Coordinates of C-alpha atoms and ligand atoms in Angstrom, one line a residue:
M18 CA 0.4 -0.2 0.1
S19 CA 2.5 2.2 1.4
D20 CA 4.6 1.7 -1.6
F21 CA 1.5 2.0 -4.2
T22 CA 1.4 5.8 -2.8
S23 CA 4.8 6.5 -3.2
V24 CA 5.4 5.0 -6.8
A25 CA 2.1 6.9 -7.9
V26 CA 2.7 10.3 -6.0
L27 CA 6.7 9.9 -7.7
S28 CA 5.9 9.2 -11.2
W29 CA 2.8 11.7 -11.1
S30 CA 5.2 14.8 -9.7
L31 CA 8.0 13.4 -12.3
G32 CA 6.0 12.0 -15.3
L33 CA 3.2 13.9 -15.2
R34 CA 4.7 17.8 -14.9
R35 CA 7.0 16.8 -17.1
W36 CA 4.6 15.4 -19.9
W37 CA 2.1 18.4 -19.1
L38 CA 5.0 21.2 -19.9
S39 CA 6.2 19.5 -22.8
H40 CA 2.6 18.1 -25.2
G41 CA -0.3 18.4 -22.6
R42 CA -1.2 22.0 -23.2
E43 CA -2.6 20.3 -27.4
L44 CA -4.9 18.5 -25.3
I45 CA -6.9 21.7 -24.7
T46 CA -7.1 22.1 -28.8
S47 CA -6.5 18.7 -30.1
P48 CA -8.9 16.2 -29.0
F49 CA -6.9 13.6 -30.0
L50 CA -4.2 12.5 -27.9
V51 CA -2.3 10.3 -30.7
Q52 CA -2.1 12.0 -33.8
P53 CA -1.1 10.0 -36.9
K54 CA 2.8 10.4 -38.0
A55 CA 3.9 12.3 -40.3
P56 CA 3.9 11.1 -43.6
G57 CA 7.5 9.8 -45.4
R58 CA 8.9 9.6 -41.3
S59 CA 9.4 6.5 -40.2
P60 CA 10.3 5.6 -36.8
T61 CA 14.1 4.8 -36.3
S62 CA 13.5 2.7 -33.3
N63 CA 10.8 0.4 -31.3
F64 CA 10.4 2.7 -28.6
I65 CA 9.1 5.2 -30.7
L66 CA 5.8 4.6 -31.0
F67 CA 3.5 7.8 -30.9
S68 CA 3.7 11.7 -33.0
F69 CA 2.7 14.4 -31.2
T70 CA 2.0 18.3 -32.5
D71 CA 4.3 20.4 -30.9
G72 CA 2.0 21.9 -28.0
Y73 CA 3.5 25.6 -28.8
S74 CA 3.9 25.9 -32.6
G75 CA 1.1 23.8 -33.9
N76 CA 3.8 21.7 -35.7
L77 CA 3.7 18.2 -36.3
R78 CA 6.5 17.0 -33.5
D79 CA 7.7 13.6 -35.0
P80 CA 9.1 11.4 -33.4
T81 CA 8.5 10.4 -30.1
T82 CA 11.4 10.0 -27.7
F83 CA 11.9 7.1 -25.4
L84 CA 11.8 9.7 -23.0
D85 CA 8.2 10.6 -23.9
V86 CA 7.3 7.1 -23.8
L87 CA 7.9 7.1 -20.7
N88 CA 6.6 10.5 -19.7
I89 CA 3.3 9.3 -21.1
M90 CA 3.8 5.9 -19.4
A91 CA 4.4 7.5 -16.0
S92 CA 1.3 9.7 -16.5
I93 CA -1.0 7.0 -17.5
V94 CA 0.2 4.7 -14.9
A95 CA 0.4 7.2 -12.3
P96 CA -2.8 8.4 -12.0
V97 CA -4.1 4.4 -12.5
L98 CA -2.5 3.8 -9.2
F99 CA -3.2 6.9 -7.4
I100 CA -6.7 5.9 -7.7
Q101 CA -6.1 2.2 -7.2
C102 CA -4.2 3.3 -3.9
L103 CA -7.4 5.5 -2.9
L104 CA -9.5 3.3 -3.9
S105 CA -7.8 0.3 -1.8
I106 CA -8.2 2.7 1.7
L107 CA -11.7 3.5 1.2
L108 CA -12.1 -0.4 0.3
T109 CA -10.0 -1.3 3.3
T110 CA -11.2 0.9 5.7
T111 CA -15.4 0.3 4.7
L112 CA -14.6 -3.7 4.0
A113 CA -11.8 -4.9 6.5
A114 CA -13.7 -5.1 9.6
P115 CA -13.8 -7.3 12.6
I116 CA -16.0 -10.6 11.8
N117 CA -19.0 -10.6 13.8
I118 CA -21.1 -13.8 13.9
T119 CA -25.1 -12.8 13.6
R120 CA -28.6 -14.5 13.2
E121 CA -27.6 -14.0 9.7
T122 CA -24.8 -16.3 10.4
F123 CA -27.0 -19.0 11.2
R124 CA -29.3 -18.9 8.9
T125 CA -26.5 -19.2 6.2
C126 CA -25.2 -22.2 7.8
R127 CA -24.3 -24.8 5.6
P128 CA -22.7 -28.4 5.3
G129 CA -18.7 -27.3 5.8
N130 CA -15.3 -29.2 4.9
W131 CA -12.3 -29.8 6.9
F132 CA -9.5 -31.0 4.4
G133 CA -11.6 -32.1 2.1
N134 CA -13.5 -34.3 4.5
P135 CA -17.2 -33.2 4.9
S136 CA -19.3 -32.0 8.0
D137 CA -22.8 -31.4 8.2
C138 CA -23.6 -29.7 11.9
C139 CA -25.4 -26.8 11.6
P140 CA -27.5 -25.4 14.6
P141 CA -30.7 -24.9 14.4
K142 CA -31.2 -21.8 11.5
I143 CA -32.9 -20.2 13.2
I144 CA -32.3 -18.1 16.2
K145 CA -35.2 -18.2 18.8
G146 CA -35.5 -15.7 22.0
P147 CA -33.1 -12.4 22.3
I148 CA -29.3 -12.4 21.9
V149 CA -28.1 -11.0 25.1
D150 CA -24.8 -8.9 25.0
F151 CA -22.5 -10.6 26.9
C152 CA -20.5 -8.9 29.6
P153 CA -18.0 -10.1 32.1
Q154 CA -19.7 -8.9 35.7
Y155 CA -16.8 -10.4 38.1
D156 CA -17.4 -9.2 41.8
A157 CA -13.9 -7.9 43.2
T158 CA -15.1 -9.0 46.9
K159 CA -14.8 -12.6 45.5
P160 CA -12.0 -14.6 45.7
L161 CA -10.9 -15.8 42.0
R162 CA -12.0 -19.6 41.2
V163 CA -9.2 -21.5 41.0
R164 CA -8.6 -23.8 37.7
K165 CA -6.4 -26.9 39.3
A166 CA -3.5 -29.2 37.1
L167 CA -5.0 -32.6 37.8
Q168 CA -2.0 -34.5 38.2
C169 CA -1.9 -32.2 41.3
L170 CA -5.6 -32.7 42.6
S171 CA -5.7 -35.7 45.9
G172 CA -7.4 -37.4 48.7
H173 CA -10.1 -36.0 49.3
E174 CA -10.1 -33.2 46.5
L175 CA -10.0 -35.5 44.1
K176 CA -12.3 -37.9 44.9
T177 CA -14.9 -34.8 45.5
Y178 CA -14.0 -33.7 41.4
T179 CA -14.3 -37.9 40.0
R180 CA -17.7 -37.5 41.6
K181 CA -19.0 -34.1 40.5
L182 CA -17.1 -34.7 36.9
E183 CA -18.4 -38.0 37.1
K184 CA -22.3 -36.3 37.4
G185 CA -21.9 -33.3 35.1
Y186 CA -20.8 -35.2 32.0
A187 CA -23.9 -37.6 32.9
L188 CA -26.7 -34.9 33.4
M189 CA -24.9 -33.3 30.2
R190 CA -25.1 -36.5 27.9
A191 CA -29.1 -36.4 29.5
L192 CA -30.0 -33.4 27.6
P193 CA -32.5 -33.4 24.9
D194 CA -31.3 -32.5 21.5
S195 CA -33.8 -29.9 21.9
D196 CA -31.2 -27.7 24.0
P197 CA -27.9 -25.9 23.2
R198 CA -26.8 -27.0 26.6
S199 CA -26.5 -30.6 25.7
F200 CA -22.9 -32.4 25.5
K201 CA -23.8 -33.4 21.7
R202 CA -25.3 -30.0 20.9
Q203 CA -21.8 -28.8 22.3
N204 CA -19.7 -30.7 19.4
E205 CA -21.9 -29.3 17.0
I206 CA -21.2 -25.8 17.8
H207 CA -17.4 -26.6 17.9
C208 CA -18.0 -27.9 13.9
A209 CA -19.9 -25.2 12.8
Y210 CA -17.6 -23.0 14.2
G211 CA -14.0 -25.1 12.8
T212 CA -15.1 -26.5 9.8
G213 CA -16.0 -23.5 7.7
S214 CA -20.1 -24.0 7.8
F215 CA -20.4 -20.6 8.7
I216 CA -20.2 -17.4 6.1
Q217 CA -18.9 -14.5 6.1
D218 CA -22.4 -12.1 6.2
G219 CA -23.2 -11.1 2.6
S220 CA -20.8 -13.4 1.3
T221 CA -23.5 -15.5 0.6
N222 CA -24.1 -14.5 -3.5
L223 CA -20.1 -14.3 -3.8
T224 CA -18.1 -16.9 -5.8
I225 CA -16.2 -17.7 -3.8
D226 CA -17.8 -18.3 -0.1
L227 CA -16.0 -16.3 2.7
T228 CA -16.1 -19.3 5.2
I229 CA -15.2 -18.6 8.8
D230 CA -12.7 -21.2 10.9
V231 CA -11.9 -20.1 14.4
H232 CA -8.6 -22.6 14.0
M233 CA -6.1 -21.6 11.9
N234 CA -6.1 -17.8 12.4
W235 CA -6.0 -15.6 15.2
H236 CA -10.1 -16.7 16.5
F237 CA -7.9 -19.8 17.7
L238 CA -7.4 -19.0 21.7
P239 CA -10.0 -16.6 22.5
W240 CA -12.5 -18.6 20.9
H241 CA -11.8 -21.6 22.2
R242 CA -11.2 -19.9 26.1
M243 CA -15.1 -18.7 25.2
F244 CA -16.0 -21.9 24.2
V245 CA -14.3 -23.7 27.7
Y246 CA -15.9 -20.9 29.6
F247 CA -19.6 -21.6 28.6
H248 CA -18.7 -25.0 29.0
E249 CA -17.9 -24.5 32.6
K250 CA -20.9 -22.4 32.9
I251 CA -23.6 -25.1 31.8
L252 CA -21.3 -27.6 34.3
Q253 CA -21.8 -25.4 36.9
K254 CA -25.7 -24.8 36.0
L255 CA -25.9 -28.9 36.2
L256 CA -24.1 -29.6 39.3
G257 CA -25.8 -26.2 40.9
D258 CA -22.2 -25.4 41.8
P259 CA -21.1 -22.0 41.1
E260 CA -17.9 -22.5 42.6
F261 CA -17.3 -25.5 40.0
S262 CA -13.8 -25.3 38.3
L263 CA -13.0 -27.1 35.2
H264 CA -9.1 -28.2 36.3
F265 CA -6.5 -28.5 33.6
W266 CA -4.7 -31.6 31.6
N267 CA -1.1 -30.0 32.3
F268 CA 0.4 -32.0 29.5
D269 CA 3.0 -29.6 29.1
N270 CA 4.6 -30.0 32.4
S271 CA 6.9 -33.5 31.8
V272 CA 9.2 -33.1 34.8
T273 CA 8.1 -33.5 38.7
A274 CA 10.5 -31.3 40.6
T275 CA 10.3 -30.1 44.6
P276 CA 9.3 -26.7 44.6
R277 CA 11.4 -24.0 46.1
H278 CA 11.4 -23.4 49.4
G279 CA 8.3 -20.2 49.3
S280 CA 6.8 -21.5 45.9
H281 CA 3.9 -23.5 46.2
G282 CA 1.6 -24.9 44.0
C283 CA 1.7 -28.6 41.1
Y284 CA 5.1 -29.6 41.0
K285 CA 4.3 -33.2 39.4
A286 CA 4.5 -34.3 35.9
G287 CA 1.1 -34.1 34.1
H288 CA 2.0 -35.3 30.5
F289 CA 0.6 -38.3 31.0
V290 CA -3.6 -38.7 30.3
P291 CA -5.4 -37.8 33.3
P292 CA -6.5 -41.2 35.0
M293 CA -10.0 -40.0 35.7
Y294 CA -10.4 -39.8 31.9
N295 CA -9.4 -43.3 31.5
E296 CA -11.9 -44.8 33.4
P297 CA -14.2 -47.0 31.1
S298 CA -17.2 -46.8 33.6
K299 CA -17.0 -43.0 34.1
A300 CA -19.3 -40.9 31.8
T301 CA -16.2 -38.5 31.3
F302 CA -14.6 -41.1 29.0
E303 CA -13.8 -42.2 25.4
A304 CA -13.3 -45.6 23.8
N305 CA -12.2 -43.6 20.4
R306 CA -8.6 -43.0 20.9
S307 CA -5.2 -44.2 20.1
F308 CA -4.0 -46.7 21.6
M309 CA -1.0 -44.9 23.3
A310 CA -3.7 -42.7 25.0
F311 CA -4.4 -45.8 27.2
E312 CA -0.9 -46.7 28.3
P313 CA -0.5 -45.3 31.5
N314 CA 2.6 -44.7 31.3
R315 CA 3.3 -42.9 28.2
P316 CA 4.0 -39.2 27.7
V317 CA 1.9 -37.7 25.6
D318 CA 4.1 -36.4 22.2
I319 CA 3.6 -33.1 21.0
A320 CA 6.9 -32.8 19.2
F321 CA 6.0 -35.2 16.3
D322 CA 6.7 -34.0 12.6
L323 CA 3.8 -31.4 11.9
S324 CA 4.0 -32.8 8.3
Q325 CA 2.4 -36.1 8.9
L326 CA -0.9 -34.3 9.9
N327 CA -1.8 -33.9 6.5
P328 CA -4.9 -36.4 6.9
L329 CA -4.4 -37.3 2.9
L330 CA -0.9 -38.7 4.7
G331 CA -3.6 -41.3 7.0
L332 CA -2.6 -41.4 10.4
P333 CA 0.2 -39.8 11.9
I334 CA 3.5 -42.1 12.6
F335 CA 4.5 -41.6 16.5
P336 CA 7.9 -42.8 17.1
N337 CA 8.4 -45.2 20.0
N338 CA 10.6 -42.9 22.3
T339 CA 11.8 -43.7 25.6
V340 CA 9.9 -41.6 28.5
E341 CA 13.5 -39.7 29.1
E342 CA 13.4 -38.8 24.7
Q343 CA 9.9 -37.7 24.8
T344 CA 10.2 -35.2 28.1
R345 CA 13.1 -33.8 26.3
M346 CA 11.0 -33.2 23.0
N347 CA 7.9 -32.3 24.9
R348 CA 10.4 -29.7 26.7
E349 CA 12.1 -28.6 23.6
I350 CA 8.9 -27.6 21.3
M351 CA 6.9 -26.1 24.5
H352 CA 10.6 -23.7 24.3
R353 CA 9.8 -23.5 21.0
S354 CA 6.2 -22.4 21.0
M355 CA 6.4 -20.4 24.2
I356 CA 9.7 -18.8 23.5
T357 CA 12.1 -19.0 20.9
L358 CA 9.2 -18.9 17.8
A359 CA 6.4 -16.8 19.9
N360 CA 5.9 -13.2 19.6
T361 CA 2.6 -11.9 18.9
T362 CA 1.7 -12.3 15.9
S363 CA 3.5 -15.8 15.5
F364 CA 2.2 -16.8 18.9
I365 CA -1.5 -15.5 18.2
G366 CA -1.9 -16.3 15.0
K367 CA -2.3 -14.9 11.5
A368 CA -5.6 -12.0 11.1
Y369 CA -8.5 -12.8 9.8
R370 CA -11.4 -10.1 8.9
V371 CA -14.3 -9.7 7.1
G372 CA -12.9 -10.5 3.8
D373 CA -10.4 -12.6 4.0
A374 CA -10.6 -15.8 2.6
R375 CA -10.6 -19.5 5.4
I376 CA -7.4 -20.1 6.0
V377 CA -7.0 -24.0 5.1
I378 CA -3.2 -24.8 5.8
P379 CA -2.4 -24.9 9.3
S380 CA 1.3 -23.4 8.9
A381 CA -0.7 -20.7 7.0
G382 CA -2.5 -19.0 9.6
S383 CA -1.9 -21.1 12.6
G384 CA 0.3 -19.6 16.5
T385 CA 3.2 -21.3 17.8
I386 CA 0.5 -23.0 20.5
E387 CA -1.8 -23.8 17.7
L388 CA 0.3 -25.7 15.8
W389 CA 2.4 -27.2 19.0
P390 CA 0.9 -28.7 21.6
H391 CA -1.9 -28.5 19.7
N392 CA -2.5 -29.6 16.9
T393 CA -0.2 -32.3 17.9
L394 CA -1.6 -33.5 20.7
H395 CA -5.3 -33.5 19.3
A396 CA -3.5 -35.9 16.4
W397 CA -1.8 -38.1 19.3
I398 CA -4.8 -38.6 21.2
G399 CA -6.5 -39.5 18.2
G400 CA -10.0 -41.2 17.6
W401 CA -12.8 -38.1 17.8
M402 CA -10.1 -35.6 18.7
R403 CA -8.8 -35.9 15.8
Q404 CA -11.0 -33.4 13.8
P405 CA -12.9 -30.5 14.6
S406 CA -16.3 -32.0 13.0
T407 CA -16.1 -34.6 16.2
A408 CA -13.0 -33.3 18.7
P409 CA -15.3 -32.2 22.2
I410 CA -17.3 -35.7 21.8
D411 CA -14.1 -36.7 23.8
P412 CA -14.3 -35.5 27.1
L413 CA -10.6 -35.1 27.8
F414 CA -11.3 -31.5 25.3
Y415 CA -11.9 -29.6 28.1
P416 CA -9.4 -30.2 30.6
F417 CA -7.0 -30.2 27.3
H418 CA -8.6 -26.8 26.3
A419 CA -8.5 -25.4 29.5
N420 CA -4.6 -25.6 30.1
M421 CA -4.3 -24.3 26.0
D422 CA -6.4 -21.1 27.7
R423 CA -3.9 -21.6 30.2
L424 CA -0.5 -21.7 28.3
W425 CA -1.9 -18.5 26.4
S426 CA -2.0 -16.1 30.1
V427 CA 1.5 -18.1 31.1
W428 CA 2.8 -16.6 27.7
R429 CA 1.6 -13.3 28.5
K430 CA 2.8 -13.3 32.1
L431 CA 6.3 -14.5 30.2
G432 CA 8.1 -10.8 29.2
Y433 CA 10.1 -10.6 26.3
G434 CA 7.3 -7.7 24.9
N435 CA 4.7 -10.5 24.3
D436 CA 0.9 -8.8 24.4
D437 CA -2.2 -9.6 22.7
P438 CA -3.1 -7.6 19.7
T439 CA -4.3 -4.6 19.6
D440 CA -6.1 -4.7 16.5
P441 CA -9.3 -3.5 17.1
D442 CA -10.4 -6.2 13.9
W443 CA -9.6 -8.6 16.5
L444 CA -10.8 -7.4 19.9
D445 CA -14.1 -6.0 18.4
T446 CA -14.6 -9.6 16.8
T447 CA -17.7 -10.9 17.9
F448 CA -18.9 -14.7 18.3
L449 CA -22.4 -16.3 19.1
F450 CA -22.7 -18.9 22.5
W451 CA -25.4 -20.3 24.3
D452 CA -24.9 -19.7 27.9
E453 CA -26.0 -22.1 30.7
N454 CA -29.7 -20.7 31.0
A455 CA -29.7 -21.8 26.6
V456 CA -29.9 -18.3 26.5
M457 CA -27.9 -16.9 23.4
R458 CA -25.0 -14.3 24.0
R459 CA -23.0 -11.8 21.9
V460 CA -19.2 -12.1 23.0
K461 CA -16.9 -9.7 22.0
V462 CA -12.9 -11.2 22.3
R463 CA -12.4 -7.6 24.3
D464 CA -14.0 -8.9 27.1
F465 CA -12.5 -12.6 26.9
V466 CA -8.4 -11.5 27.0
D467 CA -8.2 -11.4 31.0
L468 CA -8.8 -13.8 32.7
N469 CA -9.5 -11.9 36.5
A470 CA -11.9 -10.1 34.5
L471 CA -14.0 -13.7 34.3
G472 CA -13.7 -14.7 37.7
Y473 CA -10.9 -17.3 37.6
T474 CA -7.2 -18.1 37.5
F475 CA -5.1 -20.8 37.0
E476 CA -2.9 -22.5 40.1
E477 CA 0.9 -22.6 39.4
V478 CA 2.6 -25.2 38.0
N479 CA 6.0 -26.0 37.2
D480 CA 6.4 -24.1 34.2
A481 CA 10.0 -23.7 34.6
S482 CA 10.1 -27.6 33.5
W483 CA 9.9 -25.9 29.5
I484 CA 10.9 -22.1 29.9
F485 CA 14.6 -22.7 31.4
F486 CA 14.7 -25.4 28.6
D487 CA 18.0 -24.4 26.8
N488 CA 20.5 -24.1 30.3
S489 CA 19.3 -26.1 32.7
T490 CA 21.2 -28.9 33.0
S491 CA 19.1 -30.7 35.3
P492 CA 15.5 -31.4 33.8
G493 CA 13.1 -28.6 34.8
A494 CA 14.3 -27.3 37.9
P495 CA 12.5 -24.3 39.1
Ligands
C2O519 CU1 -11.5 -26.2 18.2 CU2 -8.8 -28.1 19.8 O1 -9.9 -27.2 19.2

């Protein structure tokens, strides 16, 4: 854009001015810019294209020189570039805008796809009842709810939590399909938002539909924070326990460490599938996972080669690493995704606004955190978790995403100038979610960047296990 401007302005001032001074005045008297060449004269070079009458004397001035051509080209090109530039400013300011999900978005929903795999998961096209703006209402007199690390729950707390989870999911699964809070309908909404089923309002008639996807761009983190937030609210409501917190799967924590004097929190490795999600009798169980996810002592592999994610290549191949090797690789990849490769743009993901086409190649739009550990772990868990049309059918999706949510907040606190985008097209994006009372809420990204305003926080854990990857000799000592 700025290149266009300077080229346009420069050629305008150099080219048009010179051309006007030498030839332009004839335009006032002659209706034709290009006159026939004088008979009997032949051009002396290929560059001699036009002949002009001399603006001063009226005599035929011939032949045109290369410089004349340059001048005339410049004076034609310059205004074109200039106008194009003005137009694009106008278009950008009128077209580029934050994505807003509306009733119309739901009305025009239609089957989507993911890497060519078709999906058919539109919620009802007509949103019944009002759409109510969501405002975080945090009561500062109340302590923040704490989402804890699953691997550190112990004794009584573990028992109570497992019982509550079990009950919450049983109730959620029992809700009828007509209830948007049901377990099934929550998967459906993730599918619609994640497989290009929604199209940008007003783009229905375009040849290329501008579909919406909350993956592979800067919507990934805020949208999933909202999704888990409402999921947690629905569990609270079903359990009749407004203090219930959805504890997180601390899969990035590969090292059990001894907390230093004065530190507190959870310092136990969390890189195994949390056992309460692996008990066949529980409502939090899902059989459709890769065999690796059922091996109690196998750490997750978040570090495998991303190019294997292409579904056309079949199932990814996971090397059979020892616990030590895997731990080292996981810590290294976390260090890269959260620190070495993670500036604001590369961490959060690519901008995606009204008028942008859906990004369909993860590496073209996803932030580092979405590529690893998110995409790699989805693939490692396998089964329903392998694709966005089905991922939340596995209850493990939720503590997994609670940790993604936590990692975003950890990244912000790491320093290195890390901060969320300030672009209003990101901040003013609005999504629609059904809340715990089945009321449709309009939710703004800007209201979901600050956890404390939402009333919760995360238990402290041993992030040092990957923060200090480069210079640690003994693994993960905090
Ligand atoms: Cu919408 Cu982990 O994906």
